[in-house]
PDB file of C-alpha atoms in Angstrom:
ATOM      1  CA  UNK U   1      -0.001   0.378   0.077  1.00 74.00           C
ATOM      2  CA  UNK U   2       1.069   3.148  -1.075  1.00 81.00           C
ATOM      3  CA  UNK U   3       1.334   5.052   2.500  1.00 86.00           C
ATOM      4  CA  UNK U   4       1.793   3.362   5.574  1.00 86.00           C
ATOM      5  CA  UNK U   5      -0.779   1.788   7.215  1.00 85.00           C
ATOM      6  CA  UNK U   6       0.178   2.547  10.721  1.00 88.00           C
ATOM      7  CA  UNK U   7      -0.841   6.687  10.781  1.00 90.00           C
ATOM      8  CA  UNK U   8      -4.479   5.247  11.096  1.00 93.00           C
ATOM      9  CA  UNK U   9      -5.679   7.085  14.786  1.00 93.00           C
ATOM     10  CA  UNK U  10      -2.409   9.691  14.728  1.00 93.00           C
ATOM     11  CA  UNK U  11      -2.484  13.016  15.762  1.00 94.00           C
ATOM     12  CA  UNK U  12      -0.456  15.791  14.847  1.00 94.00           C
ATOM     13  CA  UNK U  13       0.372  18.301  17.911  1.00 92.00           C
ATOM     14  CA  UNK U  14      -0.837  21.888  17.344  1.00 92.00           C
ATOM     15  CA  UNK U  15       0.324  24.256  14.535  1.00 90.00           C
ATOM     16  CA  UNK U  16       2.175  27.477  15.531  1.00 87.00           C
ATOM     17  CA  UNK U  17      -1.343  29.528  13.960  1.00 93.00           C
ATOM     18  CA  UNK U  18      -2.117  31.376  11.449  1.00 96.00           C
ATOM     19  CA  UNK U  19      -2.995  35.166  11.820  1.00 97.00           C
ATOM     20  CA  UNK U  20      -6.705  35.376   9.414  1.00 98.00           C
ATOM     21  CA  UNK U  21      -6.281  38.689   7.251  1.00 98.00           C
ATOM     22  CA  UNK U  22      -8.566  40.790   5.963  1.00 98.00           C
ATOM     23  CA  UNK U  23      -6.511  41.015   3.045  1.00 98.00           C
ATOM     24  CA  UNK U  24      -6.129  37.650   2.576  1.00 98.00           C
ATOM     25  CA  UNK U  25     -10.392  37.353   2.683  1.00 98.00           C
ATOM     26  CA  UNK U  26      -9.744  39.180  -0.551  1.00 98.00           C
ATOM     27  CA  UNK U  27      -8.044  37.769  -2.011  1.00 98.00           C
ATOM     28  CA  UNK U  28      -9.702  34.457  -1.749  1.00 98.00           C
ATOM     29  CA  UNK U  29     -12.795  35.485  -2.188  1.00 98.00           C
ATOM     30  CA  UNK U  30     -12.201  37.608  -5.551  1.00 98.00           C
ATOM     31  CA  UNK U  31     -10.508  34.367  -6.995  1.00 98.00           C
ATOM     32  CA  UNK U  32     -13.507  32.027  -6.253  1.00 98.00           C
ATOM     33  CA  UNK U  33     -15.754  34.516  -7.508  1.00 98.00           C
ATOM     34  CA  UNK U  34     -17.445  35.683  -4.503  1.00 98.00           C
ATOM     35  CA  UNK U  35     -18.639  39.291  -4.204  1.00 97.00           C
ATOM     36  CA  UNK U  36     -20.561  39.411  -1.191  1.00 97.00           C
ATOM     37  CA  UNK U  37     -20.038  42.531   0.342  1.00 96.00           C
ATOM     38  CA  UNK U  38     -19.282  40.614   3.830  1.00 97.00           C
ATOM     39  CA  UNK U  39     -16.236  39.417   2.990  1.00 98.00           C
ATOM     40  CA  UNK U  40     -14.604  42.599   1.775  1.00 98.00           C
ATOM     41  CA  UNK U  41     -16.198  45.234   3.389  1.00 97.00           C
ATOM     42  CA  UNK U  42     -16.214  45.673   7.662  1.00 97.00           C
ATOM     43  CA  UNK U  43     -19.747  47.982   7.950  1.00 96.00           C
ATOM     44  CA  UNK U  44     -21.502  45.040   6.070  1.00 95.00           C
ATOM     45  CA  UNK U  45     -19.453  42.755   8.148  1.00 96.00           C
ATOM     46  CA  UNK U  46     -20.931  43.876  11.186  1.00 96.00           C
ATOM     47  CA  UNK U  47     -24.391  45.475   9.503  1.00 94.00           C
ATOM     48  CA  UNK U  48     -24.567  41.006   9.849  1.00 94.00           C
ATOM     49  CA  UNK U  49     -23.040  41.466  13.311  1.00 95.00           C
ATOM     50  CA  UNK U  50     -19.477  39.118  12.599  1.00 97.00           C
ATOM     51  CA  UNK U  51     -16.987  41.952  14.438  1.00 97.00           C
ATOM     52  CA  UNK U  52     -15.195  42.534  10.936  1.00 98.00           C
ATOM     53  CA  UNK U  53     -15.268  40.557   7.382  1.00 98.00           C
ATOM     54  CA  UNK U  54     -15.825  37.286   7.435  1.00 98.00           C
ATOM     55  CA  UNK U  55     -14.525  33.809   4.461  1.00 98.00           C
ATOM     56  CA  UNK U  56     -16.026  32.794   2.148  1.00 98.00           C
ATOM     57  CA  UNK U  57     -16.909  29.339   3.284  1.00 98.00           C
ATOM     58  CA  UNK U  58     -14.193  26.836   1.611  1.00 98.00           C
ATOM     59  CA  UNK U  59     -11.259  29.519   2.787  1.00 98.00           C
ATOM     60  CA  UNK U  60     -10.661  27.140   5.229  1.00 97.00           C
ATOM     61  CA  UNK U  61      -8.597  24.579   2.921  1.00 97.00           C
ATOM     62  CA  UNK U  62      -5.887  27.476   3.293  1.00 95.00           C
ATOM     63  CA  UNK U  63      -5.450  26.315   7.459  1.00 95.00           C
ATOM     64  CA  UNK U  64      -5.799  23.312   6.885  1.00 95.00           C
ATOM     65  CA  UNK U  65      -3.530  22.051   3.773  1.00 91.00           C
ATOM     66  CA  UNK U  66      -0.959  23.909   5.714  1.00 90.00           C
ATOM     67  CA  UNK U  67      -1.799  20.989   8.392  1.00 92.00           C
ATOM     68  CA  UNK U  68      -2.653  18.103   5.604  1.00 91.00           C
ATOM     69  CA  UNK U  69       1.176  19.010   4.667  1.00 90.00           C
ATOM     70  CA  UNK U  70       2.221  17.763   8.393  1.00 92.00           C
ATOM     71  CA  UNK U  71       1.158  14.173   7.283  1.00 93.00           C
ATOM     72  CA  UNK U  72       1.948  14.383   2.856  1.00 90.00           C
ATOM     73  CA  UNK U  73       5.517  15.796   3.169  1.00 90.00           C
ATOM     74  CA  UNK U  74       5.697  12.716   6.617  1.00 91.00           C
ATOM     75  CA  UNK U  75       8.576  10.772   5.710  1.00 91.00           C
ATOM     76  CA  UNK U  76       7.608   7.890   7.706  1.00 90.00           C
ATOM     77  CA  UNK U  77       4.303   8.065   6.150  1.00 90.00           C
ATOM     78  CA  UNK U  78       6.012   7.100   2.790  1.00 88.00           C
ATOM     79  CA  UNK U  79       3.027   9.691   0.419  1.00 89.00           C
ATOM     80  CA  UNK U  80       4.339  10.580  -2.975  1.00 86.00           C
ATOM     81  CA  UNK U  81       2.827  13.891  -2.954  1.00 82.00           C
ATOM     82  CA  UNK U  82       2.845  13.216  -7.237  1.00 78.00           C
ATOM     83  CA  UNK U  83       0.641  10.050  -7.173  1.00 83.00           C
ATOM     84  CA  UNK U  84      -2.466  11.957  -4.024  1.00 87.00           C
ATOM     85  CA  UNK U  85      -5.684  13.287  -5.572  1.00 88.00           C
ATOM     86  CA  UNK U  86      -7.835  15.179  -3.564  1.00 92.00           C
ATOM     87  CA  UNK U  87     -11.098  12.657  -3.418  1.00 95.00           C
ATOM     88  CA  UNK U  88     -13.107  14.468  -1.009  1.00 97.00           C
ATOM     89  CA  UNK U  89     -13.567  17.802   1.051  1.00 98.00           C
ATOM     90  CA  UNK U  90     -16.540  18.389   4.044  1.00 98.00           C
ATOM     91  CA  UNK U  91     -16.488  21.174   6.827  1.00 98.00           C
ATOM     92  CA  UNK U  92     -18.052  21.943   9.403  1.00 98.00           C
ATOM     93  CA  UNK U  93     -18.924  25.593  10.434  1.00 98.00           C
ATOM     94  CA  UNK U  94     -19.336  26.465  14.088  1.00 98.00           C
ATOM     95  CA  UNK U  95     -18.635  30.084  12.617  1.00 97.00           C
ATOM     96  CA  UNK U  96     -17.345  31.597  10.243  1.00 98.00           C
ATOM     97  CA  UNK U  97     -13.916  32.631   9.855  1.00 98.00           C
ATOM     98  CA  UNK U  98     -13.439  36.112  10.407  1.00 98.00           C
ATOM     99  CA  UNK U  99     -10.220  38.167  10.387  1.00 98.00           C
ATOM    100  CA  UNK U 100      -8.430  38.711  12.872  1.00 98.00           C
ATOM    101  CA  UNK U 101      -8.648  34.863  14.371  1.00 98.00           C
ATOM    102  CA  UNK U 102      -5.907  33.446  15.344  1.00 97.00           C
ATOM    103  CA  UNK U 103      -6.784  30.388  14.421  1.00 97.00           C
ATOM    104  CA  UNK U 104      -4.629  26.602  15.697  1.00 97.00           C
ATOM    105  CA  UNK U 105      -4.892  24.015  13.930  1.00 97.00           C
ATOM    106  CA  UNK U 106      -4.682  20.411  14.779  1.00 96.00           C
ATOM    107  CA  UNK U 107      -4.505  17.074  12.611  1.00 97.00           C
ATOM    108  CA  UNK U 108      -6.156  14.101  13.379  1.00 97.00           C
ATOM    109  CA  UNK U 109      -5.515  11.327  10.962  1.00 96.00           C
ATOM    110  CA  UNK U 110      -8.410   9.147  10.233  1.00 96.00           C
ATOM    111  CA  UNK U 111      -8.621   6.288   8.295  1.00 95.00           C
ATOM    112  CA  UNK U 112      -6.390   4.488   6.088  1.00 95.00           C
ATOM    113  CA  UNK U 113      -6.758   2.076   3.927  1.00 93.00           C
ATOM    114  CA  UNK U 114      -6.390   0.533   0.714  1.00 90.00           C
ATOM    115  CA  UNK U 115      -8.760   0.037  -2.135  1.00 89.00           C
ATOM    116  CA  UNK U 116      -7.341  -2.293  -4.511  1.00 89.00           C
ATOM    117  CA  UNK U 117      -3.448  -1.368  -5.437  1.00 89.00           C
ATOM    118  CA  UNK U 118      -3.717   2.448  -4.177  1.00 92.00           C
ATOM    119  CA  UNK U 119      -5.067   4.004  -0.420  1.00 93.00           C
ATOM    120  CA  UNK U 120      -6.976   6.758   0.396  1.00 94.00           C
ATOM    121  CA  UNK U 121      -6.295   8.145   3.468  1.00 95.00           C
ATOM    122  CA  UNK U 122      -9.141  10.849   5.502  1.00 96.00           C
ATOM    123  CA  UNK U 123      -7.755  13.691   7.219  1.00 96.00           C
ATOM    124  CA  UNK U 124      -9.130  15.809   9.678  1.00 97.00           C
ATOM    125  CA  UNK U 125      -8.510  19.193  11.031  1.00 97.00           C
ATOM    126  CA  UNK U 126     -10.122  20.941  13.236  1.00 97.00           C
ATOM    127  CA  UNK U 127      -9.652  23.846  13.794  1.00 98.00           C
ATOM    128  CA  UNK U 128      -9.471  26.329  16.793  1.00 98.00           C
ATOM    129  CA  UNK U 129      -8.579  29.984  18.134  1.00 97.00           C
ATOM    130  CA  UNK U 130      -5.750  30.568  20.170  1.00 95.00           C
ATOM    131  CA  UNK U 131      -7.901  30.768  23.214  1.00 94.00           C
ATOM    132  CA  UNK U 132     -10.233  27.499  22.835  1.00 95.00           C
ATOM    133  CA  UNK U 133     -13.258  27.948  20.513  1.00 97.00           C
ATOM    134  CA  UNK U 134     -14.338  25.246  18.224  1.00 98.00           C
ATOM    135  CA  UNK U 135     -14.244  27.075  14.678  1.00 98.00           C
ATOM    136  CA  UNK U 136     -13.844  24.879  11.801  1.00 98.00           C
ATOM    137  CA  UNK U 137     -13.849  20.331  11.443  1.00 98.00           C
ATOM    138  CA  UNK U 138     -12.290  20.654   7.916  1.00 98.00           C
ATOM    139  CA  UNK U 139     -12.442  16.338   6.060  1.00 98.00           C
ATOM    140  CA  UNK U 140     -10.821  15.782   3.276  1.00 97.00           C
ATOM    141  CA  UNK U 141     -10.215  11.904   1.881  1.00 97.00           C
ATOM    142  CA  UNK U 142      -7.355  11.958  -0.292  1.00 94.00           C
ATOM    143  CA  UNK U 143      -6.082   9.197  -3.203  1.00 93.00           C
ATOM    144  CA  UNK U 144      -2.950   8.034  -3.351  1.00 91.00           C
ATOM    145  CA  UNK U 145      -2.691   6.028  -6.472  1.00 85.00           C
ATOM    146  CA  UNK U 146      -0.418   2.835  -6.461  1.00 83.00           C
ATOM    147  CA  UNK U 147       1.169   1.362  -8.717  1.00 74.00           C
ATOM    148  CA  UNK U 148      -0.619   0.232 -11.521  1.00 60.00           C
TER     149      UNK U 148
ATOM    150  CA  UNK N   1     -23.651  41.857  -5.040  1.00 45.00           C
ATOM    151  CA  UNK N   2     -23.149  44.957  -5.462  1.00 46.00           C
ATOM    152  CA  UNK N   3     -23.400  47.173  -1.347  1.00 48.00           C
ATOM    153  CA  UNK N   4     -26.767  47.296  -1.110  1.00 52.00           C
ATOM    154  CA  UNK N   5     -27.545  45.204   1.868  1.00 63.00           C
ATOM    155  CA  UNK N   6     -29.686  42.097   0.918  1.00 75.00           C
ATOM    156  CA  UNK N   7     -31.802  40.127   3.974  1.00 88.00           C
ATOM    157  CA  UNK N   8     -31.159  36.933   4.586  1.00 95.00           C
ATOM    158  CA  UNK N   9     -33.907  34.209   2.944  1.00 97.00           C
ATOM    159  CA  UNK N  10     -36.463  33.657   5.295  1.00 97.00           C
ATOM    160  CA  UNK N  11     -36.460  29.411   6.107  1.00 97.00           C
ATOM    161  CA  UNK N  12     -41.208  29.692   6.538  1.00 96.00           C
ATOM    162  CA  UNK N  13     -40.422  31.147   2.343  1.00 96.00           C
ATOM    163  CA  UNK N  14     -38.341  27.619   1.001  1.00 97.00           C
ATOM    164  CA  UNK N  15     -39.455  24.581   0.065  1.00 97.00           C
ATOM    165  CA  UNK N  16     -38.273  21.596  -0.469  1.00 98.00           C
ATOM    166  CA  UNK N  17     -38.059  21.501  -4.589  1.00 98.00           C
ATOM    167  CA  UNK N  18     -36.833  25.247  -5.094  1.00 98.00           C
ATOM    168  CA  UNK N  19     -33.801  25.449  -7.036  1.00 98.00           C
ATOM    169  CA  UNK N  20     -31.383  28.446  -7.267  1.00 98.00           C
ATOM    170  CA  UNK N  21     -30.211  30.315  -9.566  1.00 97.00           C
ATOM    171  CA  UNK N  22     -27.975  28.355 -11.405  1.00 97.00           C
ATOM    172  CA  UNK N  23     -24.364  29.884 -12.904  1.00 98.00           C
ATOM    173  CA  UNK N  24     -21.566  29.773 -15.129  1.00 98.00           C
ATOM    174  CA  UNK N  25     -18.652  30.637 -14.379  1.00 98.00           C
ATOM    175  CA  UNK N  26     -15.714  30.634 -17.231  1.00 98.00           C
ATOM    176  CA  UNK N  27     -11.810  29.140 -16.026  1.00 98.00           C
ATOM    177  CA  UNK N  28      -8.974  29.903 -17.570  1.00 98.00           C
ATOM    178  CA  UNK N  29      -5.393  29.928 -17.124  1.00 97.00           C
ATOM    179  CA  UNK N  30      -5.158  32.839 -15.338  1.00 97.00           C
ATOM    180  CA  UNK N  31      -7.835  32.633 -12.623  1.00 97.00           C
ATOM    181  CA  UNK N  32      -6.437  29.077 -11.853  1.00 98.00           C
ATOM    182  CA  UNK N  33      -2.886  31.221 -11.233  1.00 97.00           C
ATOM    183  CA  UNK N  34      -5.025  33.661  -9.761  1.00 98.00           C
ATOM    184  CA  UNK N  35      -6.600  31.578  -7.039  1.00 98.00           C
ATOM    185  CA  UNK N  36      -3.128  29.128  -6.763  1.00 97.00           C
ATOM    186  CA  UNK N  37      -1.940  32.623  -5.688  1.00 97.00           C
ATOM    187  CA  UNK N  38      -4.959  33.767  -2.841  1.00 97.00           C
ATOM    188  CA  UNK N  39      -5.197  29.841  -2.211  1.00 96.00           C
ATOM    189  CA  UNK N  40      -1.143  28.820  -1.883  1.00 93.00           C
ATOM    190  CA  UNK N  41      -1.960  25.106  -3.121  1.00 91.00           C
ATOM    191  CA  UNK N  42       0.718  26.423  -6.001  1.00 90.00           C
ATOM    192  CA  UNK N  43       0.560  22.316  -7.398  1.00 90.00           C
ATOM    193  CA  UNK N  44       1.985  22.794 -11.326  1.00 92.00           C
ATOM    194  CA  UNK N  45      -1.097  20.729 -12.806  1.00 93.00           C
ATOM    195  CA  UNK N  46      -3.159  23.835 -12.438  1.00 95.00           C
ATOM    196  CA  UNK N  47      -0.710  25.623 -14.310  1.00 95.00           C
ATOM    197  CA  UNK N  48       1.898  24.632 -16.329  1.00 95.00           C
ATOM    198  CA  UNK N  49       0.233  22.404 -19.292  1.00 96.00           C
ATOM    199  CA  UNK N  50       3.997  20.565 -19.750  1.00 96.00           C
ATOM    200  CA  UNK N  51       4.396  18.897 -15.847  1.00 94.00           C
ATOM    201  CA  UNK N  52       0.558  18.128 -16.275  1.00 93.00           C
ATOM    202  CA  UNK N  53       1.008  16.309 -19.921  1.00 94.00           C
ATOM    203  CA  UNK N  54       3.723  14.371 -17.632  1.00 92.00           C
ATOM    204  CA  UNK N  55       1.999  13.163 -14.930  1.00 87.00           C
ATOM    205  CA  UNK N  56      -0.915  11.835 -17.245  1.00 88.00           C
ATOM    206  CA  UNK N  57      -3.496  14.605 -16.826  1.00 91.00           C
ATOM    207  CA  UNK N  58      -5.223  15.817 -20.673  1.00 94.00           C
ATOM    208  CA  UNK N  59      -4.197  19.086 -20.144  1.00 96.00           C
ATOM    209  CA  UNK N  60      -4.119  21.756 -16.655  1.00 97.00           C
ATOM    210  CA  UNK N  61      -7.376  21.232 -14.266  1.00 96.00           C
ATOM    211  CA  UNK N  62      -8.956  23.233 -11.987  1.00 97.00           C
ATOM    212  CA  UNK N  63      -7.910  22.585  -8.346  1.00 97.00           C
ATOM    213  CA  UNK N  64     -10.847  21.083  -6.774  1.00 97.00           C
ATOM    214  CA  UNK N  65     -11.225  23.108  -4.502  1.00 97.00           C
ATOM    215  CA  UNK N  66     -11.180  25.776  -7.029  1.00 98.00           C
ATOM    216  CA  UNK N  67     -14.928  24.693  -8.315  1.00 98.00           C
ATOM    217  CA  UNK N  68     -15.907  23.928  -5.142  1.00 98.00           C
ATOM    218  CA  UNK N  69     -15.931  27.896  -4.565  1.00 98.00           C
ATOM    219  CA  UNK N  70     -16.912  28.922  -6.927  1.00 98.00           C
ATOM    220  CA  UNK N  71     -20.047  26.685  -6.716  1.00 98.00           C
ATOM    221  CA  UNK N  72     -21.166  27.892  -3.514  1.00 98.00           C
ATOM    222  CA  UNK N  73     -21.243  30.936  -4.535  1.00 98.00           C
ATOM    223  CA  UNK N  74     -25.057  30.161  -5.882  1.00 98.00           C
ATOM    224  CA  UNK N  75     -25.661  28.518  -2.538  1.00 98.00           C
ATOM    225  CA  UNK N  76     -24.485  32.024  -0.501  1.00 98.00           C
ATOM    226  CA  UNK N  77     -25.774  34.724  -3.412  1.00 97.00           C
ATOM    227  CA  UNK N  78     -28.952  33.190  -2.364  1.00 97.00           C
ATOM    228  CA  UNK N  79     -29.280  32.168   1.788  1.00 98.00           C
ATOM    229  CA  UNK N  80     -27.980  36.121   1.736  1.00 96.00           C
ATOM    230  CA  UNK N  81     -25.027  35.519   3.729  1.00 97.00           C
ATOM    231  CA  UNK N  82     -22.849  33.415   3.361  1.00 98.00           C
ATOM    232  CA  UNK N  83     -21.915  33.229   7.337  1.00 98.00           C
ATOM    233  CA  UNK N  84     -24.672  31.126   7.176  1.00 98.00           C
ATOM    234  CA  UNK N  85     -23.615  27.904   5.766  1.00 98.00           C
ATOM    235  CA  UNK N  86     -22.594  25.641   7.970  1.00 98.00           C
ATOM    236  CA  UNK N  87     -21.812  22.387   6.055  1.00 98.00           C
ATOM    237  CA  UNK N  88     -20.371  21.702   2.602  1.00 98.00           C
ATOM    238  CA  UNK N  89     -19.194  18.923   1.175  1.00 98.00           C
ATOM    239  CA  UNK N  90     -18.092  17.529  -2.066  1.00 98.00           C
ATOM    240  CA  UNK N  91     -16.802  14.632  -3.993  1.00 98.00           C
ATOM    241  CA  UNK N  92     -14.281  14.834  -6.655  1.00 97.00           C
ATOM    242  CA  UNK N  93     -15.376  11.995  -9.539  1.00 96.00           C
ATOM    243  CA  UNK N  94     -13.554  14.266 -11.911  1.00 96.00           C
ATOM    244  CA  UNK N  95     -11.379  16.962 -12.982  1.00 95.00           C
ATOM    245  CA  UNK N  96     -12.362  20.032 -14.647  1.00 97.00           C
ATOM    246  CA  UNK N  97      -9.823  20.500 -17.738  1.00 97.00           C
ATOM    247  CA  UNK N  98      -8.959  23.625 -18.882  1.00 98.00           C
ATOM    248  CA  UNK N  99      -7.310  24.112 -22.437  1.00 97.00           C
ATOM    249  CA  UNK N 100      -4.823  26.992 -23.270  1.00 96.00           C
ATOM    250  CA  UNK N 101      -7.665  28.002 -25.713  1.00 96.00           C
ATOM    251  CA  UNK N 102     -11.110  28.472 -25.107  1.00 97.00           C
ATOM    252  CA  UNK N 103     -10.499  27.998 -20.419  1.00 97.00           C
ATOM    253  CA  UNK N 104     -13.828  25.855 -19.512  1.00 98.00           C
ATOM    254  CA  UNK N 105     -16.994  26.777 -18.654  1.00 98.00           C
ATOM    255  CA  UNK N 106     -18.258  24.786 -15.048  1.00 98.00           C
ATOM    256  CA  UNK N 107     -22.471  24.603 -14.972  1.00 98.00           C
ATOM    257  CA  UNK N 108     -24.085  25.046 -11.314  1.00 98.00           C
ATOM    258  CA  UNK N 109     -27.310  24.083 -10.671  1.00 98.00           C
ATOM    259  CA  UNK N 110     -28.806  23.790  -7.439  1.00 98.00           C
ATOM    260  CA  UNK N 111     -32.017  22.458  -5.514  1.00 98.00           C
ATOM    261  CA  UNK N 112     -32.818  22.123  -1.505  1.00 98.00           C
ATOM    262  CA  UNK N 113     -33.788  18.631  -0.371  1.00 98.00           C
ATOM    263  CA  UNK N 114     -34.265  19.034   2.833  1.00 98.00           C
ATOM    264  CA  UNK N 115     -35.867  22.073   4.684  1.00 97.00           C
ATOM    265  CA  UNK N 116     -35.809  21.730   9.232  1.00 97.00           C
ATOM    266  CA  UNK N 117     -38.365  24.291  10.110  1.00 95.00           C
ATOM    267  CA  UNK N 118     -37.311  24.417  14.252  1.00 96.00           C
ATOM    268  CA  UNK N 119     -33.300  24.456  13.305  1.00 97.00           C
ATOM    269  CA  UNK N 120     -34.386  26.503   9.603  1.00 98.00           C
ATOM    270  CA  UNK N 121     -31.491  24.484   8.388  1.00 98.00           C
ATOM    271  CA  UNK N 122     -31.657  24.043   4.716  1.00 98.00           C
ATOM    272  CA  UNK N 123     -30.429  21.091   3.144  1.00 98.00           C
ATOM    273  CA  UNK N 124     -28.940  22.509  -1.516  1.00 98.00           C
ATOM    274  CA  UNK N 125     -28.047  19.706  -3.464  1.00 98.00           C
ATOM    275  CA  UNK N 126     -25.932  21.240  -6.179  1.00 98.00           C
ATOM    276  CA  UNK N 127     -25.390  19.494  -9.860  1.00 98.00           C
ATOM    277  CA  UNK N 128     -22.086  20.253 -11.152  1.00 98.00           C
ATOM    278  CA  UNK N 129     -20.235  20.192 -15.011  1.00 98.00           C
ATOM    279  CA  UNK N 130     -18.042  20.979 -17.002  1.00 98.00           C
ATOM    280  CA  UNK N 131     -18.036  19.905 -20.464  1.00 95.00           C
ATOM    281  CA  UNK N 132     -21.708  18.062 -19.894  1.00 96.00           C
ATOM    282  CA  UNK N 133     -19.282  16.087 -17.417  1.00 97.00           C
ATOM    283  CA  UNK N 134     -19.656  15.605 -13.057  1.00 98.00           C
ATOM    284  CA  UNK N 135     -16.762  17.645 -11.137  1.00 98.00           C
ATOM    285  CA  UNK N 136     -18.621  17.692  -8.192  1.00 98.00           C
ATOM    286  CA  UNK N 137     -20.283  14.604  -6.571  1.00 97.00           C
ATOM    287  CA  UNK N 138     -22.320  14.798  -3.888  1.00 97.00           C
ATOM    288  CA  UNK N 139     -21.740  18.322  -3.264  1.00 98.00           C
ATOM    289  CA  UNK N 140     -24.955  19.420  -0.091  1.00 98.00           C
ATOM    290  CA  UNK N 141     -24.337  22.964   1.549  1.00 98.00           C
ATOM    291  CA  UNK N 142     -26.203  23.027   4.820  1.00 98.00           C
ATOM    292  CA  UNK N 143     -27.405  26.788   5.810  1.00 98.00           C
ATOM    293  CA  UNK N 144     -29.461  28.076   8.812  1.00 98.00           C
ATOM    294  CA  UNK N 145     -31.943  31.425   7.470  1.00 98.00           C
ATOM    295  CA  UNK N 146     -33.845  33.203   9.363  1.00 95.00           C
TER     296      UNK N 146
END
């Protein structure tokens, strides 16, 4: 199998933190075509009851993929990144990511299984503020292609 | 989509089977490079044709996460507040192939498949295709309405 099966159930230490900025939210919103002013105008966001501009629903991937990199680049895991395909993605938002949030991510390897010559790995990143408030759970399944 | 304040959609006004206004998203290499920079996903399969073909792809392909992020805008525009999306999940059955000359179009439609008056949560299923091929599978968003 093109990944170390023993990694199922593994947890990585919390990351050192990612500060969500209004500038990054704007760039990301423009890139996906999200034109709602809550992403770009603090006044619009406050009118909706948020403290500052909020991120689009898939922005969390930016932080989650930095967490996933701990597994992908872990030599013990044995993953060849050039053989990785994104299979599934899921977000559960407890509240929207907001400019100014200082976010810590913790990566969990929930499942490792073989599918023929390939392997499917499901990871879950729990994103929370430094103060411990849960913000988002991002789950990702990658497929690592084995030898055909 | 100006700065005009829009009310959030009211759950009582929504029925199962309601269709969301659909959209067509055009994607070309410039768009993918913009997304690569914004998302920090700089994998060359999304912008370097020579590299993409060397790993067995037909051409440059869009980031699956670009398609996921762009498709949900029909939900957030319909809901009236992007912060109301509580769950969003997809599968990536086939890539969006993005030729240099023409780019690609991604067609997005959505329909309300469930509605709970007590929690004001509605479930929306998206259909997302490019060149007639389904590029997102089991694409489901849940949002809390007013």
